[in-house]
Coordinates of C-alpha atoms in Angstrom, one line a residue:
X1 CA 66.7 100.4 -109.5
X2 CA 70.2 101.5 -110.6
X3 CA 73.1 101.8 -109.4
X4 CA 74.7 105.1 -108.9
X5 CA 78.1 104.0 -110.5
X6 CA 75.9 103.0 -113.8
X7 CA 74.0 105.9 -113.7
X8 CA 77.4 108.2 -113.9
X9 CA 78.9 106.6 -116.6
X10 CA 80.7 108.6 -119.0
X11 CA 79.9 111.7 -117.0
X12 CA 82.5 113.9 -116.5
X13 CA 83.1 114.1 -112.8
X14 CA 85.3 116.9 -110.9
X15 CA 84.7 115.5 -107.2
X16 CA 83.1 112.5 -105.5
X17 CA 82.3 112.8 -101.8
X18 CA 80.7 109.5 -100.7
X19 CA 79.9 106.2 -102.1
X20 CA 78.6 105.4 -105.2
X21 CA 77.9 102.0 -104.7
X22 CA 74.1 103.0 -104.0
X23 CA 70.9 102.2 -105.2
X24 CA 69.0 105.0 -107.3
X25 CA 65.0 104.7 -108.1
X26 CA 64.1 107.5 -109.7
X27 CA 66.6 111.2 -111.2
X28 CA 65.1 114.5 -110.7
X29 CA 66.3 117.9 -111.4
X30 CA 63.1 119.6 -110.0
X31 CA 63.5 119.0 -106.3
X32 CA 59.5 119.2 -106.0
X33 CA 59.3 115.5 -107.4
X34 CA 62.1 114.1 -105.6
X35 CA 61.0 111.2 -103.6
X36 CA 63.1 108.4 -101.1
X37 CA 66.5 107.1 -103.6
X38 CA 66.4 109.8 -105.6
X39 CA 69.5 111.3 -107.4
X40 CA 69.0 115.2 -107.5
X41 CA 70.8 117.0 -110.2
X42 CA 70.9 120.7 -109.2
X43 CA 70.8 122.7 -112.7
X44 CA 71.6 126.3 -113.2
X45 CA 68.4 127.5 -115.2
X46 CA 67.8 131.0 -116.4
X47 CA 65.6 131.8 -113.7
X48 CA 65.7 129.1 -110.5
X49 CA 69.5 128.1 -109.6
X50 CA 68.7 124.0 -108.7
X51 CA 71.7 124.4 -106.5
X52 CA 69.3 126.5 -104.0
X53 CA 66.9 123.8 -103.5
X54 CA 69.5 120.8 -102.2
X55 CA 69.0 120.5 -98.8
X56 CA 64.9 119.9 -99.7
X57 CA 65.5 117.4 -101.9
X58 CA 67.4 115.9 -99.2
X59 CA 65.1 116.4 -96.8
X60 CA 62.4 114.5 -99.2
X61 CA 64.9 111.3 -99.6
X62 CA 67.9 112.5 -102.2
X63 CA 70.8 109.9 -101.6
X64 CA 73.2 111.9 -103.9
X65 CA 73.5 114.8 -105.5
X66 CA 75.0 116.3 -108.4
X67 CA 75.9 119.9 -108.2
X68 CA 78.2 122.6 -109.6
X69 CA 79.2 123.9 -106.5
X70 CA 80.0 121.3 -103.2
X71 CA 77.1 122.9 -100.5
X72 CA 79.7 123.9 -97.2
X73 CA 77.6 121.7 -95.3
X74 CA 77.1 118.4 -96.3
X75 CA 75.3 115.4 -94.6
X76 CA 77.0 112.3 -93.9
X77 CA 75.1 109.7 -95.5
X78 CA 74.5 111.5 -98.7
X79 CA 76.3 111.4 -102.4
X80 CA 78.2 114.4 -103.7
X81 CA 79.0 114.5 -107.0
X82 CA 80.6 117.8 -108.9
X83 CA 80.4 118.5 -112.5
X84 CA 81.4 121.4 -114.4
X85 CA 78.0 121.2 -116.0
X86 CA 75.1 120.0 -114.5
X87 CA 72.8 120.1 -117.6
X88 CA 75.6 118.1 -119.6
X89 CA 75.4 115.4 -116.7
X90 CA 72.2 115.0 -116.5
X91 CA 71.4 114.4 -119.9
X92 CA 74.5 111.4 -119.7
X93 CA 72.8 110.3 -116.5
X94 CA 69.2 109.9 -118.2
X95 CA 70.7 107.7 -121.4
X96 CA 72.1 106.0 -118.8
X97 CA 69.0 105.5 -116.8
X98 CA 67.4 104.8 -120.2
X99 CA 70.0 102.1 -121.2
X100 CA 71.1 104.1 -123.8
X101 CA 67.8 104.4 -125.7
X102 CA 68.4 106.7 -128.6
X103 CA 71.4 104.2 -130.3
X104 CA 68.9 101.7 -130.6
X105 CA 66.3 103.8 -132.6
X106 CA 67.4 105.8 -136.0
X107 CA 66.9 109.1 -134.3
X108 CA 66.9 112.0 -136.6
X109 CA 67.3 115.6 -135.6
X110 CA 65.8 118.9 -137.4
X111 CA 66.9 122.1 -137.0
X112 CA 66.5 126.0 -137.9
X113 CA 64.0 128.7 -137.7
X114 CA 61.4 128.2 -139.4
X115 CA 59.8 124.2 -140.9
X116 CA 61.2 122.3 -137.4
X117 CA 57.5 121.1 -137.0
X118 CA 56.8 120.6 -140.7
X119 CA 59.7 118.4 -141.5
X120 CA 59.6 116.4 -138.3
X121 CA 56.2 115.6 -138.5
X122 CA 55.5 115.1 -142.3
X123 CA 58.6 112.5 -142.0
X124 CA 56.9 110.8 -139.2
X125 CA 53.7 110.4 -141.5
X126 CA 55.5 109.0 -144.4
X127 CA 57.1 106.4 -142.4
X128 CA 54.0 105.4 -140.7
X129 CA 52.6 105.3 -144.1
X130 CA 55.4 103.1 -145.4
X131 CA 54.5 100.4 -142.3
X132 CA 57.1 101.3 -140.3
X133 CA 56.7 102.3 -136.5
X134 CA 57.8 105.4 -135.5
X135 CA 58.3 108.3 -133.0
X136 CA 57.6 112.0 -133.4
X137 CA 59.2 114.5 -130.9
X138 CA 57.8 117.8 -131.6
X139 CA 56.2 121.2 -130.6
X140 CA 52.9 120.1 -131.2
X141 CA 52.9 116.6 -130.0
X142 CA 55.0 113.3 -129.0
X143 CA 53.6 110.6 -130.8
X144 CA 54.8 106.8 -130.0
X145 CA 54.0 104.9 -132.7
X146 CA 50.0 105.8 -132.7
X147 CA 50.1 107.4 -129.1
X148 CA 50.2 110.9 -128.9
X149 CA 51.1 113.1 -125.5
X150 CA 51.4 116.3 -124.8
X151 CA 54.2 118.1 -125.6
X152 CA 55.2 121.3 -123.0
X153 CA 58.1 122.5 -125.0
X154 CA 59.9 122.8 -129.1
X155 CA 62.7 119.6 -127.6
X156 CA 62.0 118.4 -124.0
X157 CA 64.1 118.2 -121.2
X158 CA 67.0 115.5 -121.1
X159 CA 64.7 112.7 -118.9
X160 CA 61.8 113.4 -121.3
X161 CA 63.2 112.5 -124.0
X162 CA 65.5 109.6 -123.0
X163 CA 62.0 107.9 -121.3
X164 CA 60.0 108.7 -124.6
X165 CA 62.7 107.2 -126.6
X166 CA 62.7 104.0 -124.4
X167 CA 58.9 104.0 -124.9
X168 CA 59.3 104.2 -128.3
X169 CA 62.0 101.5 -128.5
X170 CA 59.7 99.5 -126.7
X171 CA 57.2 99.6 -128.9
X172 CA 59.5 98.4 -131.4
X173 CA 59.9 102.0 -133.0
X174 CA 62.3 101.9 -136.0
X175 CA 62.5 105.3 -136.0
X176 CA 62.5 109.1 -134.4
X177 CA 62.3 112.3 -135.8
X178 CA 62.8 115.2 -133.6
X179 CA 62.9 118.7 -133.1
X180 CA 66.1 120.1 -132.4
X181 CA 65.9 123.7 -130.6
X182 CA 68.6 126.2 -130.2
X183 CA 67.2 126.4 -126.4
X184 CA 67.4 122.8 -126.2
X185 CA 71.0 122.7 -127.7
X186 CA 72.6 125.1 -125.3
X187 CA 70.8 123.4 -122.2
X188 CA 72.8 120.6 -123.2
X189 CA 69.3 118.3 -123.7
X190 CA 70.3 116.8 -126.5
X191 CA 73.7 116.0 -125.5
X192 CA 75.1 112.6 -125.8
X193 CA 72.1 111.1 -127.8
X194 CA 73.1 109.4 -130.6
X195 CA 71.8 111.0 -133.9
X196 CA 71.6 109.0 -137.1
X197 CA 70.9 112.2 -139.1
X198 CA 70.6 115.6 -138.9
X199 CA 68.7 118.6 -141.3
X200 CA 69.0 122.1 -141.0
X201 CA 65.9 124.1 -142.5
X202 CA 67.0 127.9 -142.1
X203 CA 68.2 130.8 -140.1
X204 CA 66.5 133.9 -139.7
X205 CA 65.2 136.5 -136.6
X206 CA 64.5 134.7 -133.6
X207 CA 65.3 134.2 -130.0
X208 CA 67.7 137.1 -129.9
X209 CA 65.8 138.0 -126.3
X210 CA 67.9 134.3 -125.5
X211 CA 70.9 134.0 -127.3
X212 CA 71.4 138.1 -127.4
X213 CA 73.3 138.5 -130.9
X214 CA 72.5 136.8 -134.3
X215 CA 76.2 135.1 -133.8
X216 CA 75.0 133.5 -130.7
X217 CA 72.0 131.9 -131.9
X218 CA 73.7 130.6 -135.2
X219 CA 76.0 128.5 -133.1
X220 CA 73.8 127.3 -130.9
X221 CA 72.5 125.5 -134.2
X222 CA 75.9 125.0 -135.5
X223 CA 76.4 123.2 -132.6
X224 CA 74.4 120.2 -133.0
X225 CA 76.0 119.6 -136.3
X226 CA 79.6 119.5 -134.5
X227 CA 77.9 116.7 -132.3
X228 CA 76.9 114.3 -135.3
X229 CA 79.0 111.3 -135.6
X230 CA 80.8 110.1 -139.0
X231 CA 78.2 107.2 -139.6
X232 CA 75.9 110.2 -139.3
X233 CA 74.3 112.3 -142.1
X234 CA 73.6 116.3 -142.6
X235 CA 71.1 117.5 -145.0
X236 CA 71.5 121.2 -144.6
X237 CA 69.9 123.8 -147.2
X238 CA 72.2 125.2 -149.3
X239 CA 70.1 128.4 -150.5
X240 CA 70.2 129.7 -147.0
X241 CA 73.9 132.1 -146.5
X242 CA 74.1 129.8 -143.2
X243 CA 74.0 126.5 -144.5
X244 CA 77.7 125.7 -145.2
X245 CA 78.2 126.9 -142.2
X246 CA 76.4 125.3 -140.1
X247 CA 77.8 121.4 -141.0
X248 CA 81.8 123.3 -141.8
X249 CA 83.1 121.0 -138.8
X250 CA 80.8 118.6 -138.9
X251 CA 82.0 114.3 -139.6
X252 CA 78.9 113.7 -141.2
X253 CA 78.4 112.6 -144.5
X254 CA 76.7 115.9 -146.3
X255 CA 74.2 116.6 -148.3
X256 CA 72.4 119.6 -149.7
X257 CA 69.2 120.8 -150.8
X258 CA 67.8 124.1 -153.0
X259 CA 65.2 125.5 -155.2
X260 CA 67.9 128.3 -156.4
X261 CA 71.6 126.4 -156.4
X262 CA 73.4 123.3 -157.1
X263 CA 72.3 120.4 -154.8
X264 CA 72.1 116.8 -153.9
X265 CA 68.4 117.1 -154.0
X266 CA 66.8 119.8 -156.3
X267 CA 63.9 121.5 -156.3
X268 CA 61.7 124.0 -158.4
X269 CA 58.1 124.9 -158.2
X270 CA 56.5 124.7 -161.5
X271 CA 53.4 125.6 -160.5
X272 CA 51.4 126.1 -157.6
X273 CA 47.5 126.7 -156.8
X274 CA 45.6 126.6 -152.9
X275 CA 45.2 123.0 -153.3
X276 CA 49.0 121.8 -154.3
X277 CA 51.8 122.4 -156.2
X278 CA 54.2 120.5 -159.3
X279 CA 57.0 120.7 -158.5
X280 CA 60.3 119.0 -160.0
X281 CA 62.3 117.1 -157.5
X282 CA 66.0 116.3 -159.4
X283 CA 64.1 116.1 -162.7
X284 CA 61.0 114.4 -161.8
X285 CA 57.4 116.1 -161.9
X286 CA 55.3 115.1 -158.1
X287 CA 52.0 116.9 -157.7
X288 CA 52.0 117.5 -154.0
X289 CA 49.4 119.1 -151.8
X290 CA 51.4 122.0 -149.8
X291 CA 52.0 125.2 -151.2
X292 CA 54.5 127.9 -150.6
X293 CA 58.2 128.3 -151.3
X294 CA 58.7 127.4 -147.8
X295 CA 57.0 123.9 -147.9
X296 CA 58.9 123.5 -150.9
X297 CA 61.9 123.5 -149.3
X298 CA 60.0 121.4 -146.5
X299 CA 59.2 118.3 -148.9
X300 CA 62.9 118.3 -149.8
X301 CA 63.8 118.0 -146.8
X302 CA 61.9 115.3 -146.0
X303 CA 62.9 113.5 -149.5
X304 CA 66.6 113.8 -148.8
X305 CA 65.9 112.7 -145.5
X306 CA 64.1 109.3 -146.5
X307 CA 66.6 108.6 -149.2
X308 CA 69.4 108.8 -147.0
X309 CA 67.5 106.6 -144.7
X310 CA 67.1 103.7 -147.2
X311 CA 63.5 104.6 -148.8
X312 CA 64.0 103.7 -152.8
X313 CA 64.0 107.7 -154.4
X314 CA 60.6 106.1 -156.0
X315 CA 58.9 104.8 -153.1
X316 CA 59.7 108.4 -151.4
X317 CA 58.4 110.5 -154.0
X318 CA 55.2 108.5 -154.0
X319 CA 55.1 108.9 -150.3
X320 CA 56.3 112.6 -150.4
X321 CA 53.2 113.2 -153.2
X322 CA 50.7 112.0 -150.5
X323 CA 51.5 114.5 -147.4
X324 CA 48.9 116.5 -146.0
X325 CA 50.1 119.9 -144.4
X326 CA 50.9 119.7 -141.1
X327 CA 48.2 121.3 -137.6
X328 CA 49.1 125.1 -138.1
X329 CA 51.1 125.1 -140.8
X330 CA 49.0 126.8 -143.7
X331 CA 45.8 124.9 -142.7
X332 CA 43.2 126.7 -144.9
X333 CA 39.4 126.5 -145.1
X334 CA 36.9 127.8 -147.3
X335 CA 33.2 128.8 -146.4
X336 CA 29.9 128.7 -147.9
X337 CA 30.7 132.2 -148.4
X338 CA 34.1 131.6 -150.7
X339 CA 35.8 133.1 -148.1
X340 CA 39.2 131.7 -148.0
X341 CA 40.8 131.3 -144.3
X342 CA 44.2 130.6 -143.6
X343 CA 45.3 129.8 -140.2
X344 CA 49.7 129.6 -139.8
X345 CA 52.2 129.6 -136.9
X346 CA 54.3 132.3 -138.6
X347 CA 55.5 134.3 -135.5
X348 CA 59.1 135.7 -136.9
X349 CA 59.5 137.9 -139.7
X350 CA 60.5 135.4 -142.2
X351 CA 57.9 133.1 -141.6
X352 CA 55.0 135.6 -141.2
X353 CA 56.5 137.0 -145.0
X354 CA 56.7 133.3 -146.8
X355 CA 53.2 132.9 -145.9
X356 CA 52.1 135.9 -147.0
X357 CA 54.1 136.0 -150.3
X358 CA 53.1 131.9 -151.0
X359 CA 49.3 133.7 -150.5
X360 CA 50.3 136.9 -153.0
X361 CA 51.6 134.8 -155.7
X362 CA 48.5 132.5 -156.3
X363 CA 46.2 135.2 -155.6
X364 CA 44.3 137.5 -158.4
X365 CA 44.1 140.6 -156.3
X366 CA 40.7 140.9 -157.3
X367 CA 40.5 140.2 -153.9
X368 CA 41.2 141.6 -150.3
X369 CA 44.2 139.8 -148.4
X370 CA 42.8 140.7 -144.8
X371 CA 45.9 140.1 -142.2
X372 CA 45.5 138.9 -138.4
X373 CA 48.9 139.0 -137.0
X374 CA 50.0 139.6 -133.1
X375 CA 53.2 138.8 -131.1
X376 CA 54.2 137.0 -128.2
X377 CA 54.7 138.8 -125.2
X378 CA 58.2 138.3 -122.6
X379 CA 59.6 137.1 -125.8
X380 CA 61.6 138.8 -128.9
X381 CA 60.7 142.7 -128.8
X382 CA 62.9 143.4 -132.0
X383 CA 60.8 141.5 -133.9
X384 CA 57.7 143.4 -133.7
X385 CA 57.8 146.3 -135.4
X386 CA 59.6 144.1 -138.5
X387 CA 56.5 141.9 -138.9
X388 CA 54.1 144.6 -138.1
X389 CA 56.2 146.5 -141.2
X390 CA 55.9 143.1 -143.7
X391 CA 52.0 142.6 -142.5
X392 CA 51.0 146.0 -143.4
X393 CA 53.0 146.0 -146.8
X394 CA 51.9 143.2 -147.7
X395 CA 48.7 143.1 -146.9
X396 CA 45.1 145.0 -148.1
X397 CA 43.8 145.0 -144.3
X398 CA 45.8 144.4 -141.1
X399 CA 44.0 143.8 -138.1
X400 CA 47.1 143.8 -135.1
X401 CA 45.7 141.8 -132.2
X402 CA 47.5 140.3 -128.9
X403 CA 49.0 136.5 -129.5
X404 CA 49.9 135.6 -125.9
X405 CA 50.7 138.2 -124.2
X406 CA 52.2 136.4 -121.1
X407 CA 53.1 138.7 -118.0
X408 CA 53.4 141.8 -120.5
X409 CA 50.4 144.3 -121.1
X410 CA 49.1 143.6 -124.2
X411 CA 48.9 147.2 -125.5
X412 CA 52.4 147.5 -124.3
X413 CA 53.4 145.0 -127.4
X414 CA 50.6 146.6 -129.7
X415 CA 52.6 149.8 -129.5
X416 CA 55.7 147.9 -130.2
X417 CA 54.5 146.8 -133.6
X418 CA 52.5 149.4 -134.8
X419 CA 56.2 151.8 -134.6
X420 CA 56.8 149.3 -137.9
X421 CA 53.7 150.7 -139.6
X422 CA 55.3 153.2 -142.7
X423 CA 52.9 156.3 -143.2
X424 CA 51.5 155.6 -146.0
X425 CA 50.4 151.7 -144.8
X426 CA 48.8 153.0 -141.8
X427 CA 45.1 153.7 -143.0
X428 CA 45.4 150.0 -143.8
X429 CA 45.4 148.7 -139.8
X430 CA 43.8 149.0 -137.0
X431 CA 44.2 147.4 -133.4
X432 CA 42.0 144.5 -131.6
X433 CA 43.5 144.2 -128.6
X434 CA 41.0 140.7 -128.2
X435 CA 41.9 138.3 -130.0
X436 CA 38.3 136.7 -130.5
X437 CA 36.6 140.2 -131.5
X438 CA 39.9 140.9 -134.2
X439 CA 39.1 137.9 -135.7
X440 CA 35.5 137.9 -135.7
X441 CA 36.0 141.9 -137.6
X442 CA 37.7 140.4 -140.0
X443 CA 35.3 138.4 -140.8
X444 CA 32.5 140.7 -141.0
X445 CA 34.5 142.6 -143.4
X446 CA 35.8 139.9 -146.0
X447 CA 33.8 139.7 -148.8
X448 CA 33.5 136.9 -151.1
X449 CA 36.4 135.4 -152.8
X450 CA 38.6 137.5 -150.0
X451 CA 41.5 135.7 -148.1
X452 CA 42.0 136.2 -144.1
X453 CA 45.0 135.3 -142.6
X454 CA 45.7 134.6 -139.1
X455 CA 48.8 134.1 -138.1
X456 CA 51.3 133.5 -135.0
X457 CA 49.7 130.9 -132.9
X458 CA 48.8 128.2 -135.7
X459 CA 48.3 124.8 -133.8
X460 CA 48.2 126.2 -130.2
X461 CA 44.5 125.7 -128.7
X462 CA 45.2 127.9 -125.6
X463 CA 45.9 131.5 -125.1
X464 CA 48.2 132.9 -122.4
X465 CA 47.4 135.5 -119.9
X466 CA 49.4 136.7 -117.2
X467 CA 50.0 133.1 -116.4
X468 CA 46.9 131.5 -117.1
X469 CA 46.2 129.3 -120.7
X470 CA 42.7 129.5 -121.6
X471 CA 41.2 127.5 -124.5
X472 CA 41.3 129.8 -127.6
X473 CA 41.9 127.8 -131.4
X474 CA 42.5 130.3 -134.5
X475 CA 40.8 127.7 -137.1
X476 CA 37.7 126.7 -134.5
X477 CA 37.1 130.7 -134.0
X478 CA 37.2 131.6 -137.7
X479 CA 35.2 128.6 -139.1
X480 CA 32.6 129.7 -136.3
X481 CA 32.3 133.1 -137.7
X482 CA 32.9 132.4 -140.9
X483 CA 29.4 130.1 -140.8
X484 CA 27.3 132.4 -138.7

């Protein structure tokens, strides 16, 4: 149990109606878990208003309340506390509740569009591999130490993460590596944790159906590196227009990584093949064993990152050298058949054209690139027709089939990205609205030494319809077919 004072440290407060000399058990922002000696922090979400739901959670044992707006009615023996922004205080309320778990872990924090996943994981493998413990906060999993649990969202909500990061200091975690969304940064989750280090991957189409305008989104990311501290550090890549920008106000000490400019950690690609690269990391030759421009800038990334983190530039190349590609991330399999499938997350434009060009420059064209792409539905819609136009370009065969479509009709979302489709691509695609039978077509028609690609949903096991997540895995369907 805490006490309410404790648990409000460092929050900024507007009004206090009531004691806080109480005793708290448990914080909740969704009043259906609130239970006797609860705190209740009524958040302003983009679809449920928590400040609808306070007289319920006093009605199921809320002693105090933390709200926006002071209800006009309020009961005598309960807490009132108002903030101008609930999602800020809760997130200083659970480090509190936490004692404060994330200054006594090296907690580092990636962010971008595209390699989030990649670098967060692939840095929690070579730690692990170097003996150290460590935590992994991602969109795939959270992993403490050797425990994995589900993971519902790209960066959890501010309680999740404090109480993982106090299970992971627990477990005597050195470490943390985490995803950092734009989401997550304007919900104020990650506010107040303490970062040791920060990396920023790239910025390209994505969210605008969240953030609105291109400007929007960019400082959401900008804004996590405003938040580092001085005794911080930001990698950020300096190849991408937005790199500079995002760490221009930032304390932390800098560094930069490329493949095409001047940088603290230096890349190029010497040569590359479907089972690895050589490339030359600030004049040294590593074999590694992901391919693609992309995972390029990935690896340096994670080298930067384990340098500035006191791994010996030797020991981390060594360590770098031995990475496997991450669940989803160009996971590739080849069949009795030599048919080569390649299963990737790529759902924005960028993404969905790296993989494709990584597959077009190893690749003899002797041979059919066969292209499975669909997008999310109640997501993006600008974004359609763009990868719909780089699939089809890019591609011998494009097969346009639904991703999860969510609450929208799936043709609805075909029709979207097929108006991307230029004349004289469109006798190269066709539509499979089922996801199963699009796959299984392009199967039947790869041929030998052809490549199929199927990209969008990459690690996710489950497809969503109208609500409802049934078990569906790219790599488990094609390698079925593929073997039949």
């Amino acid at each position: 149990m805490k006490n309410l004072k404790e648990l409000l440290y460092k929050a900024e407060l507007k009004l206090v109606s009531g004691s806080t000399d109480l005793g708290i058990e448990t914080v909740e922002f969704d009043s259906r878990k609130v239970k006797k000696n609860c705190l209740f922090v009524a958040v302003s979400g983009s679809v449920v208003d928590g400040h609808e739901f306070i007289e319920q959670a006093i009605s199921q044992g809320a002693k105090a309340i933390v709200c926006e707006i002071m209800p006009e009615v309020k009961q005598e023996d309960v807490t009132y506390i108002v903030v101008a922004d609930s999602n800020k205080a809760l997130a200083v309320i659970a480090s509190n509740l936490y004692d404060n778990p994330s200054a006594k872990i090296k907690l580092v924090g990636v962010t971008g569009t595209n390699g989030k996943t990649t670098i967060a994981t692939l840095l929690y493998n070579l730690f692990r591999n170097l003996g150290y413990e460590a935590g992994l906060l991602s969109t795939v999993v959270i992993k403490v130490g050797g425990v994995a649990y589900e993971a519902t969202h790209t960066t959890p909500d501010s309680l999740t993460i404090n109480k993982y990061l106090n299970e992971m200091v627990k477990a005597g975690c050195d470490y943390c590596f985490m995803e950092v969304s734009s989401h997550g940064i304007v919900q104020m989750r990650t506010f107040g944790l303490d970062f040791d280090g920060g990396i920023f991957t790239n910025l390209t189409h994505d969210h605008l159906d969240y953030h609105k305008t291109f400007a929007e989104y960019r400082n959401a990311k900008q804004a996590f590196f405003d938040q580092l501290s001085k005794k911080a550090f930001a990698i950020t890549n300096v190849d991408d227009k937005n790199g500079l920008v995002m760490t221009q106000n930032s304390k932390a000490k800098l560094k930069t990584y490329a493949l095409k400019t001047v940088a603290d950690y230096k890349g190029l690609i010497l040569e590359s093949q479907f089972s690895g690269m050589l490339m030359k990391v600030n004049q040294r030759e590593i074999w590694v064993q992901l391919i693609g421009a992309f995972n390029a800038y990935n690896l340096l990334a994670v080298y930067a990152a384990a340098v500035e983190l006191g791994i010996s530039e030797d020991d981390a190349l060594l360590e770098v050298s031995k990475l496997h590609s991450v669940a989803g991330r160009f996971q590739f399999i080849v069949s009795s058949k030599k048919v080569t499938a390649i299963v990737d997350y790529a759902h924005t434009p960028d993404a969905l054209k790296n993989v494709i060009e990584t597959i077009n420059s190893i690749r003899t064209f002797n041979e059919k690139l066969i292209t499975v792409v669909g997008c999310g539905g109640n997501r993006d819609k600008t974004k359609r027709p763009e990868m719909a136009q780089i699939a089809s370009e890019m591609s011998n065969k494009v097969i346009f089939t639904s991703d999860n479509p969510r609450f929208e009709d799936p043709y609805m979302i075909l029709e979207d990205m097929e108006k991307g489709v230029e004349p004289q691509n469109a006798m190269k695609t066709i539509v499979v609205e089922d996801r199963k039978q699009a796959i299984k077509l392009a199967c039947q028609q790869a041929e030998p030494g052809d490549i199929i690609l199927i990209a969008g949903k990459g690690h996710e096991s489950y497809q969503e319809i109208k609500g409802v997540r049934s078990h569906f895995d790219d790599l488990e369907t094609v390698t079925d077919f593929l073997e039949q």
